[in-house]
Coordinates of C-alpha atoms in Angstrom, one line a residue:
Chain A
M11 CA 0.0 0.0 0.0
V12 CA 1.2 3.5 -0.8
E13 CA 1.7 5.6 2.2
K14 CA 0.6 9.2 1.5
Q15 CA 1.8 12.1 3.6
G16 CA 0.8 15.7 4.2
F17 CA -1.4 17.1 1.6
G18 CA -2.3 13.7 0.2
T19 CA -3.7 12.5 3.5
I20 CA -5.8 15.7 3.9
L21 CA -7.2 15.3 0.4
M22 CA -8.1 11.7 0.9
H23 CA -9.9 12.4 4.1
A24 CA -11.7 15.4 2.6
V25 CA -13.0 13.2 -0.3
L26 CA -14.1 10.5 2.1
I27 CA -15.8 13.0 4.4
I28 CA -17.6 14.7 1.6
G29 CA -18.7 11.2 0.3
I30 CA -20.0 10.2 3.7
A31 CA -21.8 13.6 4.1
I32 CA -23.6 13.2 0.8
V33 CA -24.8 9.7 1.8
C34 CA -25.7 10.6 5.4
F35 CA -27.3 14.0 5.1
P36 CA -30.7 12.9 3.7
I37 CA -30.9 10.2 6.4
Y38 CA -30.1 12.8 9.0
L39 CA -32.7 15.1 7.5
T40 CA -35.3 12.3 7.7
F41 CA -34.5 11.8 11.3
V42 CA -34.7 15.5 12.0
G43 CA -38.1 15.6 10.2
S44 CA -39.4 12.8 12.4
T45 CA -38.9 14.9 15.5
L46 CA -40.7 18.1 14.3
T47 CA -44.3 19.0 13.7
H48 CA -45.9 19.0 10.3
F49 CA -45.9 22.8 10.0
E50 CA -42.3 23.1 11.0
I51 CA -41.3 20.9 8.1
I52 CA -43.4 22.5 5.3
R53 CA -42.4 26.0 6.3
P54 CA -39.1 26.9 4.7
P55 CA -36.4 26.9 5.8
M56 CA -36.7 23.5 7.5
P57 CA -34.8 23.3 10.8
L58 CA -31.6 21.3 10.8
V59 CA -31.6 20.3 14.5
P60 CA -33.9 17.7 16.0
G61 CA -37.1 19.1 17.6
P62 CA -39.0 18.0 20.8
H63 CA -41.7 15.7 19.2
F64 CA -39.7 12.5 18.9
I65 CA -41.9 10.4 21.2
D66 CA -45.2 11.8 19.9
N67 CA -44.4 11.1 16.3
Y68 CA -42.8 7.7 16.8
S69 CA -45.6 6.4 19.0
E70 CA -48.2 7.7 16.5
A71 CA -46.4 6.0 13.7
L72 CA -46.0 2.7 15.5
T73 CA -49.5 2.4 16.8
A74 CA -51.7 4.3 14.3
G75 CA -49.8 5.2 11.2
I76 CA -51.7 6.6 8.3
T77 CA -53.0 3.6 6.3
A78 CA -51.9 0.9 8.8
P79 CA -49.8 0.9 12.0
V80 CA -46.1 1.0 11.1
G81 CA -45.4 -1.6 13.8
R82 CA -47.7 -4.0 12.0
M83 CA -46.1 -3.3 8.6
L84 CA -42.6 -3.7 10.1
L85 CA -43.6 -7.1 11.4
N86 CA -45.0 -8.0 8.0
S87 CA -41.8 -6.9 6.3
F88 CA -39.7 -8.7 8.8
V89 CA -41.6 -12.0 8.4
M90 CA -41.4 -11.7 4.6
A91 CA -37.6 -10.8 4.6
M92 CA -36.8 -13.6 7.0
G93 CA -38.9 -16.0 5.1
I94 CA -37.4 -15.2 1.8
A95 CA -33.8 -15.2 3.2
I96 CA -34.1 -18.5 5.1
G97 CA -36.2 -20.1 2.4
K98 CA -33.8 -19.2 -0.4
I99 CA -30.8 -20.4 1.6
A100 CA -32.4 -23.7 2.6
I101 CA -33.6 -24.5 -0.9
S102 CA -30.4 -23.3 -2.7
I103 CA -28.0 -25.1 -0.4
L104 CA -29.9 -28.3 -0.8
S105 CA -30.1 -28.1 -4.6
A106 CA -26.4 -27.1 -4.8
Y107 CA -25.6 -30.2 -2.6
A108 CA -27.6 -32.4 -5.0
I109 CA -26.0 -31.0 -8.1
V110 CA -22.4 -31.2 -6.8
Y111 CA -22.3 -34.4 -4.9
F112 CA -24.8 -36.8 -6.6
R113 CA -24.9 -38.4 -10.0
F114 CA -28.4 -38.7 -11.1
P115 CA -30.2 -38.7 -14.5
F116 CA -30.8 -35.3 -15.9
R117 CA -28.3 -33.7 -13.5
M118 CA -27.0 -31.3 -16.1
F119 CA -30.5 -30.6 -17.2
A120 CA -31.5 -29.6 -13.7
F121 CA -28.4 -27.5 -13.5
W122 CA -29.2 -25.7 -16.7
A123 CA -32.8 -25.3 -15.8
I124 CA -31.8 -23.5 -12.6
F125 CA -29.4 -21.4 -14.6
M126 CA -32.1 -20.4 -17.0
T127 CA -34.3 -19.0 -14.2
L128 CA -31.7 -16.3 -13.8
M129 CA -33.3 -14.8 -16.9
L130 CA -36.7 -14.7 -15.3
P131 CA -36.8 -12.2 -12.4
V132 CA -40.1 -11.5 -10.5
E133 CA -41.1 -8.7 -12.8
V134 CA -41.1 -10.9 -15.9
R135 CA -43.1 -13.7 -14.5
I136 CA -45.3 -11.6 -12.3
V137 CA -48.6 -12.1 -14.1
P138 CA -48.6 -15.9 -14.2
T139 CA -47.2 -16.1 -10.7
Y140 CA -50.0 -13.9 -9.5
E141 CA -52.5 -16.1 -11.2
V142 CA -51.1 -19.2 -9.5
V143 CA -51.0 -17.5 -6.1
A144 CA -54.5 -16.2 -6.5
S145 CA -55.8 -19.6 -7.5
L146 CA -54.2 -21.2 -4.5
G147 CA -56.0 -18.7 -2.3
M148 CA -52.7 -17.3 -1.0
L149 CA -53.5 -13.6 -1.5
N150 CA -53.0 -11.5 1.6
S151 CA -51.0 -14.2 3.4
Y152 CA -47.4 -14.6 4.4
T153 CA -47.1 -17.7 2.3
G154 CA -48.2 -15.8 -0.7
L155 CA -45.6 -13.1 0.0
I156 CA -42.7 -15.5 0.6
L157 CA -43.2 -18.6 -1.4
P158 CA -42.9 -17.3 -5.0
L159 CA -39.7 -15.5 -4.2
I160 CA -37.6 -18.2 -2.6
A161 CA -36.3 -20.0 -5.6
S162 CA -32.8 -18.6 -6.2
A163 CA -30.4 -19.4 -9.0
T164 CA -27.8 -17.0 -7.7
A165 CA -27.6 -18.5 -4.2
T166 CA -27.6 -22.0 -5.7
F167 CA -24.6 -21.0 -7.8
L168 CA -22.7 -19.5 -4.9
F169 CA -23.1 -22.7 -2.9
R170 CA -22.2 -24.8 -5.9
Q171 CA -19.0 -22.8 -6.4
F172 CA -18.2 -23.1 -2.7
F173 CA -18.9 -26.9 -2.6
M174 CA -16.6 -27.4 -5.6
T175 CA -13.7 -26.0 -3.6
V176 CA -14.2 -28.5 -0.7
P177 CA -11.5 -31.1 -1.2
D178 CA -12.7 -34.5 -2.4
E179 CA -10.6 -36.1 0.3
L180 CA -12.9 -34.6 2.9
V181 CA -15.9 -36.3 1.3
E182 CA -13.9 -39.6 1.1
A183 CA -12.7 -39.3 4.7
A184 CA -16.3 -38.8 5.8
R185 CA -17.4 -41.8 3.8
V186 CA -14.6 -44.0 5.3
D187 CA -15.6 -42.7 8.7
G188 CA -19.1 -44.0 8.0
A189 CA -21.0 -40.8 7.4
G190 CA -23.9 -41.1 5.0
P191 CA -25.0 -38.3 2.7
L192 CA -27.2 -36.5 5.2
R193 CA -24.7 -36.9 8.0
F194 CA -21.9 -35.5 5.8
F195 CA -24.2 -32.5 4.9
K196 CA -25.1 -31.8 8.5
D197 CA -21.7 -32.5 10.2
I198 CA -19.2 -31.3 7.6
L199 CA -20.7 -29.2 4.8
L200 CA -23.0 -27.1 6.8
P201 CA -20.5 -25.9 9.4
L202 CA -18.0 -25.2 6.6
S203 CA -20.6 -23.1 4.8
V204 CA -21.4 -20.8 7.7
T205 CA -19.5 -17.8 6.2
N206 CA -21.3 -18.2 2.9
I207 CA -24.6 -18.5 4.6
A208 CA -24.0 -15.4 6.7
A209 CA -23.0 -13.4 3.6
L210 CA -26.0 -14.6 1.6
F211 CA -28.3 -14.0 4.5
V212 CA -27.4 -10.3 4.6
I213 CA -27.9 -9.9 0.8
L214 CA -31.1 -11.9 0.7
F215 CA -32.6 -10.3 3.8
I216 CA -32.2 -6.8 2.2
Y217 CA -33.5 -8.2 -1.1
G218 CA -36.6 -9.4 0.7
W219 CA -37.0 -6.3 2.8
N220 CA -36.9 -4.1 -0.3
Q221 CA -39.5 -6.0 -2.3
F222 CA -42.1 -3.5 -3.5
L223 CA -44.0 -4.7 -6.6
W224 CA -44.9 -8.2 -5.4
P225 CA -46.4 -7.2 -2.0
L226 CA -48.2 -4.3 -3.7
L227 CA -49.9 -6.8 -6.0
I228 CA -50.9 -9.5 -3.7
T229 CA -51.8 -7.6 -0.5
T230 CA -55.0 -5.7 -0.6
K231 CA -55.7 -5.6 3.1
P232 CA -53.8 -2.7 4.9
E233 CA -52.8 -5.1 7.8
M234 CA -50.8 -7.2 5.4
N235 CA -49.0 -4.3 3.8
T236 CA -45.2 -4.3 4.1
I237 CA -43.3 -1.2 5.3
V238 CA -41.8 -0.4 1.9
M239 CA -45.1 -0.2 0.1
G240 CA -46.6 1.4 3.2
L241 CA -44.1 4.2 2.9
K242 CA -45.1 4.8 -0.6
Q243 CA -48.7 5.0 0.5
M244 CA -47.9 7.5 3.2
M245 CA -46.4 9.9 0.8
P246 CA -48.8 12.8 0.1
T247 CA -50.4 12.5 -3.3
A248 CA -52.4 15.2 -5.3
D249 CA -54.3 17.5 -3.1
D250 CA -53.6 15.6 0.2
Y251 CA -51.0 17.3 2.2
G252 CA -50.0 14.2 4.2
N253 CA -48.4 13.9 7.6
W254 CA -44.7 14.4 7.1
P255 CA -43.4 13.8 10.7
V256 CA -45.1 10.4 10.9
T257 CA -44.0 9.5 7.4
M258 CA -40.4 10.5 8.3
A259 CA -40.6 8.5 11.5
A260 CA -41.8 5.5 9.5
A261 CA -39.0 5.9 7.1
T262 CA -36.4 6.0 9.9
L263 CA -37.9 2.9 11.4
A264 CA -37.9 1.1 8.1
V265 CA -34.2 1.6 7.8
L266 CA -33.3 0.1 11.2
P267 CA -33.9 -3.6 10.7
P268 CA -31.7 -4.0 7.6
V269 CA -29.0 -1.9 9.3
A270 CA -29.2 -4.1 12.3
V271 CA -28.9 -7.2 10.1
V272 CA -25.9 -5.9 8.3
I273 CA -24.1 -4.9 11.6
F274 CA -24.9 -8.1 13.4
M275 CA -24.1 -10.5 10.5
Q276 CA -21.0 -8.6 9.4
R277 CA -19.4 -9.6 12.6
L278 CA -20.2 -13.2 12.0
F279 CA -19.1 -12.8 8.5
V280 CA -15.7 -11.4 9.3
K281 CA -15.2 -13.8 12.1
G282 CA -16.0 -16.7 9.7
L283 CA -13.6 -15.3 7.2
V284 CA -10.8 -15.2 9.7
E285 CA -11.5 -18.6 11.2
T286 CA -12.3 -20.8 8.2
E287 CA -9.5 -22.6 6.5
K288 CA -9.8 -25.4 4.1
Chain B
M12 CA -7.1 -57.5 11.8
A13 CA -7.8 -59.4 8.6
T14 CA -6.4 -60.9 5.5
I15 CA -7.0 -59.3 2.1
S16 CA -7.4 -61.3 -1.0
I17 CA -7.5 -59.5 -4.4
R18 CA -8.4 -61.8 -7.3
D19 CA -7.8 -60.5 -10.8
V20 CA -9.2 -57.1 -10.1
R21 CA -9.7 -54.8 -13.0
K22 CA -10.8 -51.2 -13.3
S23 CA -12.0 -49.4 -16.4
Y24 CA -13.1 -45.9 -16.9
G25 CA -15.4 -46.1 -19.9
K26 CA -13.5 -48.2 -22.4
T27 CA -10.1 -47.5 -21.0
E28 CA -8.8 -50.2 -18.7
V29 CA -6.4 -48.8 -16.1
I30 CA -5.9 -51.8 -13.9
H31 CA -5.3 -54.9 -16.0
G32 CA -6.0 -57.7 -13.5
V33 CA -4.1 -57.5 -10.3
S34 CA -4.0 -60.4 -7.8
L35 CA -2.6 -60.2 -4.3
D36 CA -2.9 -62.1 -1.1
V37 CA -2.1 -60.2 2.1
A38 CA -1.6 -62.1 5.3
D39 CA -3.0 -61.0 8.6
G40 CA -0.8 -58.2 10.1
E41 CA 1.3 -57.8 7.0
F42 CA 2.6 -54.4 5.8
I43 CA 2.3 -54.2 2.1
V44 CA 3.7 -51.3 0.1
I45 CA 2.4 -50.6 -3.4
V46 CA 5.0 -48.6 -5.3
G47 CA 5.2 -47.4 -8.8
P48 CA 5.5 -44.2 -10.9
S49 CA 2.7 -41.7 -11.2
G50 CA -0.3 -43.0 -13.2
C51 CA 0.6 -46.6 -12.7
G52 CA -2.8 -47.3 -11.0
K53 CA -1.4 -47.8 -7.4
S54 CA -3.8 -45.2 -5.9
T55 CA -6.7 -46.5 -7.9
L56 CA -6.0 -50.0 -6.5
L57 CA -5.9 -48.7 -2.9
R58 CA -9.1 -46.8 -3.5
M59 CA -10.8 -49.9 -4.8
V60 CA -9.8 -51.7 -1.5
A61 CA -11.3 -48.7 0.4
G62 CA -14.5 -48.8 -1.6
L63 CA -14.1 -45.3 -3.0
E64 CA -13.8 -46.7 -6.5
R65 CA -16.0 -49.4 -7.9
I66 CA -14.4 -52.6 -9.1
T67 CA -15.0 -53.3 -12.7
A68 CA -14.1 -57.0 -12.6
G69 CA -12.6 -59.6 -10.2
T70 CA -13.2 -60.1 -6.5
M71 CA -12.0 -58.3 -3.4
E72 CA -12.1 -60.0 -0.1
I73 CA -11.3 -58.5 3.3
G74 CA -11.3 -60.9 6.2
G75 CA -12.8 -63.6 4.0
R76 CA -15.8 -61.5 3.1
V77 CA -16.4 -60.4 -0.5
V78 CA -16.6 -56.6 -0.3
N79 CA -17.0 -55.7 -4.0
D80 CA -20.3 -54.0 -3.5
L81 CA -19.9 -52.7 0.0
E82 CA -19.7 -49.1 1.0
P83 CA -16.4 -48.0 2.6
R84 CA -18.0 -47.8 6.1
E85 CA -19.1 -51.5 5.8
R86 CA -15.6 -52.7 4.9
D87 CA -14.1 -52.1 8.4
I88 CA -11.2 -50.0 7.0
A89 CA -9.5 -46.8 7.9
M90 CA -7.6 -44.6 5.5
V91 CA -4.9 -41.9 5.8
F92 CA -4.9 -39.4 3.0
Q93 CA -2.0 -37.5 1.4
N94 CA -3.4 -34.1 2.3
Y95 CA -4.6 -35.4 5.7
A96 CA -8.3 -34.6 5.0
L97 CA -9.0 -33.4 8.5
Y98 CA -12.3 -31.7 9.2
P99 CA -11.2 -28.1 9.5
H100 CA -14.0 -27.0 11.8
M101 CA -13.5 -29.8 14.3
S102 CA -11.0 -30.0 17.1
V103 CA -8.4 -32.7 17.0
F104 CA -10.4 -34.7 19.5
D105 CA -13.6 -34.4 17.4
N106 CA -11.7 -35.3 14.3
M107 CA -10.5 -38.5 15.9
A108 CA -13.9 -39.2 17.5
Y109 CA -16.1 -38.6 14.5
G110 CA -16.0 -42.2 13.1
L111 CA -16.7 -43.6 16.6
K112 CA -19.5 -41.2 17.1
I113 CA -21.2 -42.3 13.9
A114 CA -20.6 -45.9 14.9
G115 CA -22.7 -45.1 18.0
K116 CA -20.0 -45.8 20.7
T117 CA -20.6 -44.4 24.2
K118 CA -19.0 -41.2 25.3
D119 CA -16.8 -43.0 27.8
E120 CA -15.5 -45.4 25.2
I121 CA -14.9 -42.7 22.7
R122 CA -13.0 -40.7 25.3
Q123 CA -10.9 -43.7 26.3
R124 CA -10.0 -44.8 22.8
V125 CA -9.1 -41.3 21.6
D126 CA -7.0 -40.7 24.7
Q127 CA -5.2 -44.0 24.1
A128 CA -4.5 -43.1 20.5
A129 CA -3.5 -39.6 21.4
A130 CA -1.0 -40.9 24.0
M131 CA 0.5 -43.3 21.4
L132 CA 0.9 -40.4 18.9
Q133 CA 1.9 -37.8 21.5
L134 CA -1.1 -35.7 20.6
E135 CA -2.4 -35.1 24.1
P136 CA -1.5 -31.4 24.3
Y137 CA -3.3 -30.7 21.1
L138 CA -6.7 -32.4 21.5
D139 CA -8.6 -29.1 21.8
R140 CA -6.9 -27.4 18.9
K141 CA -8.3 -27.0 15.4
P142 CA -6.2 -28.6 12.6
R143 CA -5.1 -25.2 11.3
A144 CA -3.2 -24.6 14.5
L145 CA -1.1 -27.7 14.0
S146 CA 2.1 -28.2 12.0
G147 CA 2.2 -30.6 9.0
G148 CA 3.7 -33.4 11.0
Q149 CA 1.1 -33.0 13.8
R150 CA -1.8 -33.0 11.2
Q151 CA -0.4 -36.2 9.8
R152 CA -0.4 -37.7 13.3
V153 CA -4.0 -36.7 13.8
A154 CA -4.9 -38.3 10.5
M155 CA -3.2 -41.5 11.7
G156 CA -4.9 -41.2 15.1
R157 CA -8.3 -41.0 13.3
A158 CA -7.4 -44.3 11.6
L159 CA -6.1 -45.8 14.8
V160 CA -9.1 -45.2 17.1
R161 CA -11.4 -47.0 14.8
N162 CA -9.4 -50.2 15.4
P163 CA -10.1 -51.3 11.8
A164 CA -9.4 -54.6 10.0
V165 CA -7.1 -52.8 7.6
F166 CA -5.2 -49.5 7.4
L167 CA -4.9 -47.9 4.0
F168 CA -2.3 -45.2 3.5
D169 CA -2.4 -43.1 0.3
E170 CA 1.0 -41.4 0.1
P171 CA 0.7 -40.1 3.6
L172 CA 4.2 -38.6 3.8
S173 CA 4.4 -36.7 0.5
N174 CA 3.4 -33.3 1.9
L175 CA 6.1 -33.4 4.7
D176 CA 9.6 -32.1 4.5
A177 CA 12.5 -34.6 4.1
K178 CA 13.5 -34.8 7.8
L179 CA 10.0 -35.2 9.1
R180 CA 9.3 -37.8 6.5
V181 CA 12.1 -40.0 7.8
Q182 CA 10.8 -39.6 11.4
M183 CA 7.1 -40.3 10.5
R184 CA 8.2 -43.3 8.4
L185 CA 9.6 -44.9 11.5
E186 CA 6.5 -43.9 13.5
I187 CA 4.1 -45.5 11.0
K188 CA 6.1 -48.7 11.0
Q189 CA 6.2 -48.8 14.8
M190 CA 2.5 -48.0 15.1
Q191 CA 1.6 -50.7 12.7
R192 CA 3.9 -53.2 14.4
S193 CA 2.4 -52.5 17.9
V194 CA -1.2 -52.8 16.9
G195 CA -0.6 -55.6 14.4
T196 CA -3.1 -54.4 11.9
T197 CA -2.9 -55.3 8.2
A198 CA -1.7 -52.3 6.2
L199 CA -1.7 -51.3 2.6
Y200 CA 0.6 -48.4 1.8
V201 CA 0.9 -46.5 -1.5
T202 CA 3.9 -44.5 -2.3
H203 CA 6.1 -43.5 -5.3
D204 CA 9.1 -43.1 -3.0
Q205 CA 11.3 -46.2 -3.2
V206 CA 13.1 -45.5 0.0
E207 CA 9.7 -45.5 1.9
A208 CA 8.8 -48.6 0.0
M209 CA 11.9 -50.5 0.8
T210 CA 12.0 -49.5 4.5
L211 CA 8.4 -50.0 5.4
A212 CA 7.3 -53.1 3.5
D213 CA 7.1 -56.6 4.6
R214 CA 6.3 -57.2 0.9
L215 CA 6.4 -54.9 -2.0
V216 CA 4.1 -54.7 -4.9
V217 CA 5.8 -52.9 -7.8
M218 CA 3.2 -51.6 -10.2
N219 CA 3.6 -50.3 -13.7
A220 CA 0.9 -49.3 -16.2
G221 CA -1.9 -51.1 -14.3
I222 CA 0.0 -54.3 -13.8
A223 CA 1.7 -55.7 -10.7
E224 CA 5.1 -56.4 -12.1
Q225 CA 6.5 -58.1 -9.0
I226 CA 5.2 -58.9 -5.5
D227 CA 7.9 -60.0 -3.1
T228 CA 10.0 -58.9 -0.1
P229 CA 12.0 -55.7 -0.6
M230 CA 15.3 -57.6 -0.7
A231 CA 14.1 -60.2 -3.2
V232 CA 12.8 -57.3 -5.4
Y233 CA 16.2 -55.7 -5.1
E234 CA 18.2 -58.8 -5.7
R235 CA 16.1 -60.6 -8.2
P236 CA 14.0 -58.1 -10.1
A237 CA 11.4 -59.9 -12.1
T238 CA 11.3 -57.5 -15.0
R239 CA 13.4 -54.8 -16.6
F240 CA 11.0 -52.2 -15.3
V241 CA 11.4 -53.3 -11.6
A242 CA 15.1 -53.4 -12.1
G243 CA 15.1 -49.8 -13.3
F244 CA 12.6 -48.6 -10.7
I245 CA 14.0 -50.0 -7.5
G246 CA 17.5 -48.9 -6.6
S247 CA 19.1 -45.5 -6.9
P248 CA 21.0 -44.7 -9.1
A249 CA 19.0 -47.0 -11.4
M250 CA 20.4 -50.3 -12.6
N251 CA 22.7 -50.1 -15.6
I252 CA 21.1 -51.8 -18.6
L253 CA 23.1 -52.8 -21.6
K254 CA 21.8 -54.3 -24.9
G255 CA 23.4 -57.3 -26.5
S256 CA 23.2 -61.0 -26.7
V257 CA 24.8 -64.1 -25.3
S258 CA 27.6 -65.9 -27.0
G259 CA 29.1 -68.9 -25.3
S260 CA 29.7 -67.8 -21.7
D261 CA 30.1 -64.1 -22.6
F262 CA 27.6 -61.3 -23.1
V263 CA 28.4 -59.5 -26.3
L264 CA 27.4 -55.8 -26.2
E265 CA 25.6 -54.3 -29.2
G266 CA 28.4 -51.9 -30.0
G267 CA 31.2 -54.5 -29.5
G268 CA 32.9 -55.5 -26.3
K269 CA 32.4 -58.6 -24.1
L270 CA 31.3 -59.3 -20.5
A271 CA 31.8 -62.6 -18.7
L272 CA 28.6 -64.1 -17.3
D273 CA 28.4 -66.0 -14.0
T274 CA 25.9 -68.5 -15.4
K275 CA 25.5 -69.5 -18.9
P276 CA 21.9 -69.0 -20.2
A277 CA 20.4 -71.8 -22.1
E278 CA 19.9 -70.0 -25.4
T279 CA 22.3 -67.9 -27.3
G280 CA 21.9 -65.3 -30.0
R281 CA 18.6 -63.9 -28.8
P282 CA 18.6 -60.1 -28.1
L283 CA 18.9 -59.7 -24.3
L284 CA 19.5 -57.0 -21.8
F285 CA 22.3 -57.2 -19.3
G286 CA 21.8 -55.5 -16.0
V287 CA 24.2 -54.6 -13.2
R288 CA 23.6 -52.2 -10.3
P289 CA 26.1 -49.3 -10.0
E290 CA 27.0 -50.5 -6.4
H291 CA 28.0 -53.9 -7.8
L292 CA 30.8 -52.5 -9.9
Q293 CA 34.2 -52.4 -8.2
I294 CA 37.5 -50.9 -9.1
A295 CA 40.0 -53.5 -10.0
T296 CA 43.5 -53.7 -11.4
A297 CA 43.9 -53.3 -15.1
K298 CA 44.7 -57.0 -15.4
E299 CA 41.6 -58.3 -13.6
A300 CA 39.3 -55.8 -15.2
T301 CA 36.3 -57.2 -17.1
L302 CA 35.2 -53.8 -18.3
N303 CA 36.8 -50.4 -18.7
L304 CA 34.9 -47.2 -18.1
S305 CA 35.8 -44.0 -19.8
V306 CA 34.6 -41.5 -17.2
T307 CA 32.7 -38.5 -18.5
A308 CA 31.3 -37.1 -15.3
V309 CA 31.8 -37.5 -11.5
E310 CA 29.3 -36.9 -8.7
T311 CA 30.7 -36.9 -5.2
L312 CA 28.1 -37.6 -2.5
G313 CA 30.4 -37.9 0.4
A314 CA 29.9 -41.5 1.3
D315 CA 29.9 -42.5 -2.3
T316 CA 31.3 -41.2 -5.6
L317 CA 29.2 -41.8 -8.7
A318 CA 31.2 -42.2 -11.9
H319 CA 29.3 -41.8 -15.1
G320 CA 30.9 -42.9 -18.3
T321 CA 30.8 -45.1 -21.4
L322 CA 32.3 -48.5 -21.9
S323 CA 35.5 -48.4 -23.9
G324 CA 35.1 -51.0 -26.6
A325 CA 31.4 -50.4 -26.8
N326 CA 32.1 -47.6 -29.3
G327 CA 29.7 -45.3 -27.5
A328 CA 26.6 -47.2 -28.6
G329 CA 24.4 -47.9 -25.7
G330 CA 27.3 -48.5 -23.4
E331 CA 26.5 -45.8 -20.8
L332 CA 27.2 -46.9 -17.3
I333 CA 27.2 -45.6 -13.8
A334 CA 29.5 -47.0 -11.1
R335 CA 29.0 -46.4 -7.4
L336 CA 32.4 -46.2 -5.9
P337 CA 33.6 -45.6 -2.3
G338 CA 33.7 -41.9 -1.4
S339 CA 37.5 -42.1 -1.1
A340 CA 37.9 -43.2 -4.8
K341 CA 40.0 -40.7 -6.8
V342 CA 38.3 -40.4 -10.1
A343 CA 38.2 -37.5 -12.6
P344 CA 36.5 -37.1 -15.9
G345 CA 38.7 -38.4 -18.7
D346 CA 40.1 -41.3 -16.7
T347 CA 39.6 -44.9 -17.7
L348 CA 38.4 -47.0 -14.8
P349 CA 39.1 -50.7 -14.8
L350 CA 36.1 -52.4 -13.2
T351 CA 34.9 -55.8 -12.3
V352 CA 31.4 -57.0 -11.6
Q353 CA 30.7 -58.6 -8.2
E354 CA 29.9 -62.3 -8.4
N355 CA 26.3 -63.3 -8.8
M356 CA 25.2 -59.7 -9.2
T357 CA 24.3 -59.7 -12.8
H358 CA 20.8 -59.8 -14.3
L359 CA 19.6 -60.8 -17.7
F360 CA 16.3 -59.7 -19.2
D361 CA 14.5 -60.5 -22.4
A362 CA 14.8 -57.5 -24.7
E363 CA 11.3 -57.8 -26.0
T364 CA 9.1 -58.8 -23.0
G365 CA 11.4 -57.3 -20.3
K366 CA 11.1 -60.6 -18.3
R367 CA 14.0 -61.9 -16.3
V368 CA 15.8 -64.7 -18.0

């Protein structure tokens, strides 16, 4: 690494600080907005220091909200994001295991079929998927929110690539030790995959949390709304002037769970990176 | 503890046959080393014994039971791999205990057996460590411990010392031999290193291109190699091989020149190969000398001096020879060395089939 001195150091730090400021300022402004009253916000100039209405605004957002209580929507989003993340990991690790370690007819076909689904994101198959979910009576349910989104070619690939780096001798040693396929998966492969699972979990949780179009289509009852679509609905439209402090509070709350997941899992992720050795 | 009986075992990948019918009987408690150059099928043979490769034809018995279609775990074997194949996320103790745990042994029995093996391999201080915190030699010991605790019918070693440095290899070689002696378990050991092969084996299997060329004790393999390949593979530097044919009681070299033979072969005139090991050539007086070596290069190894050269009288055609002389011998390139061959230390092979005559 090149060691910079004097002016170089100052310049580097300046660039970094400006970058961070550009990213953080809107978030800070959202937080400030969530502690003011509606009139303080819409009357320019908007104050840049937090006001005294933090508790009022947040308790209103959590319990009442505008269309539905934010607490309820946060729970819906959390269930959906967890469901998608865990479901995707469970399904893709098992399919990658099958593809890498077993010889069965049409193995390569299965592999390519999974590969092809990469070309079909939710938006492309949304109409037929909606049809299926509606016919199965899963509208306005957690199952309906989660199930169509948990097939994942990307995660399957990541696990496949990782499994291919596991030395064959390890598989053979386990066979000689008497471990059957399930035992090998549970005792050897799963513990070795912890880092990959942690990394994928972070990515997939945020993917699930940020889903907008799919929940918008299949949830019609306000109490099944997710926070991301809820936020959109809280935005003032046309001649409505909205309730900005509560909307800002909801936005701040909506950011917290993904941030928590990133911070918590990153530790595990880094720890795993340092500890694992093949 | 068990006998192994391999009957005309073959292995094909698609249409390519890589093991062309190997037969071998291993007595209870015997240490068999399978040696050969890379790609000769020695590892494949071992993996077939382990059950990691399917047997295309022939029968394989372990302890009198045909195991052709049995999974590795049903064969009562333990295997030590070249790269150790330790489970990286498990402690040394768990690595050694894993097989026993699967076999459903009680906690007390597992603890007792692992402790016993750890004591034998001096692994006690490391039982709680993960494999990555161990040196290469220690990892190798853990791999051996994992085989040992299972108390299997057969140990299988697949080039277990290849990843160690030279000094450690010598030490571990002795330890493996001692361990096998003390538990008395039948062992199959694959290596490409002829020193390992010679020192460890009760009997050697020399393999080449999917065929067992010779199965015998190390000394018998050294003294009476069954084929030209074995003659060249076992022994370092390799045996000198000279082309020619028998005439009367002499061996006539292709490029001219004669060598006296100890025993007179039945047939004369057929193209044969004459073999003599470098260490069986001695410096003699000019009068006694049966062959004269024009020295072209000299390698001093301390204890020995290797003299490379061509036979004078062979007109440089196929008469290249190495002589292993005492370290004190004064030789320089350009010299002509008068040499004799030690009695009963010559070998004759058929030029076409390579078989010993």
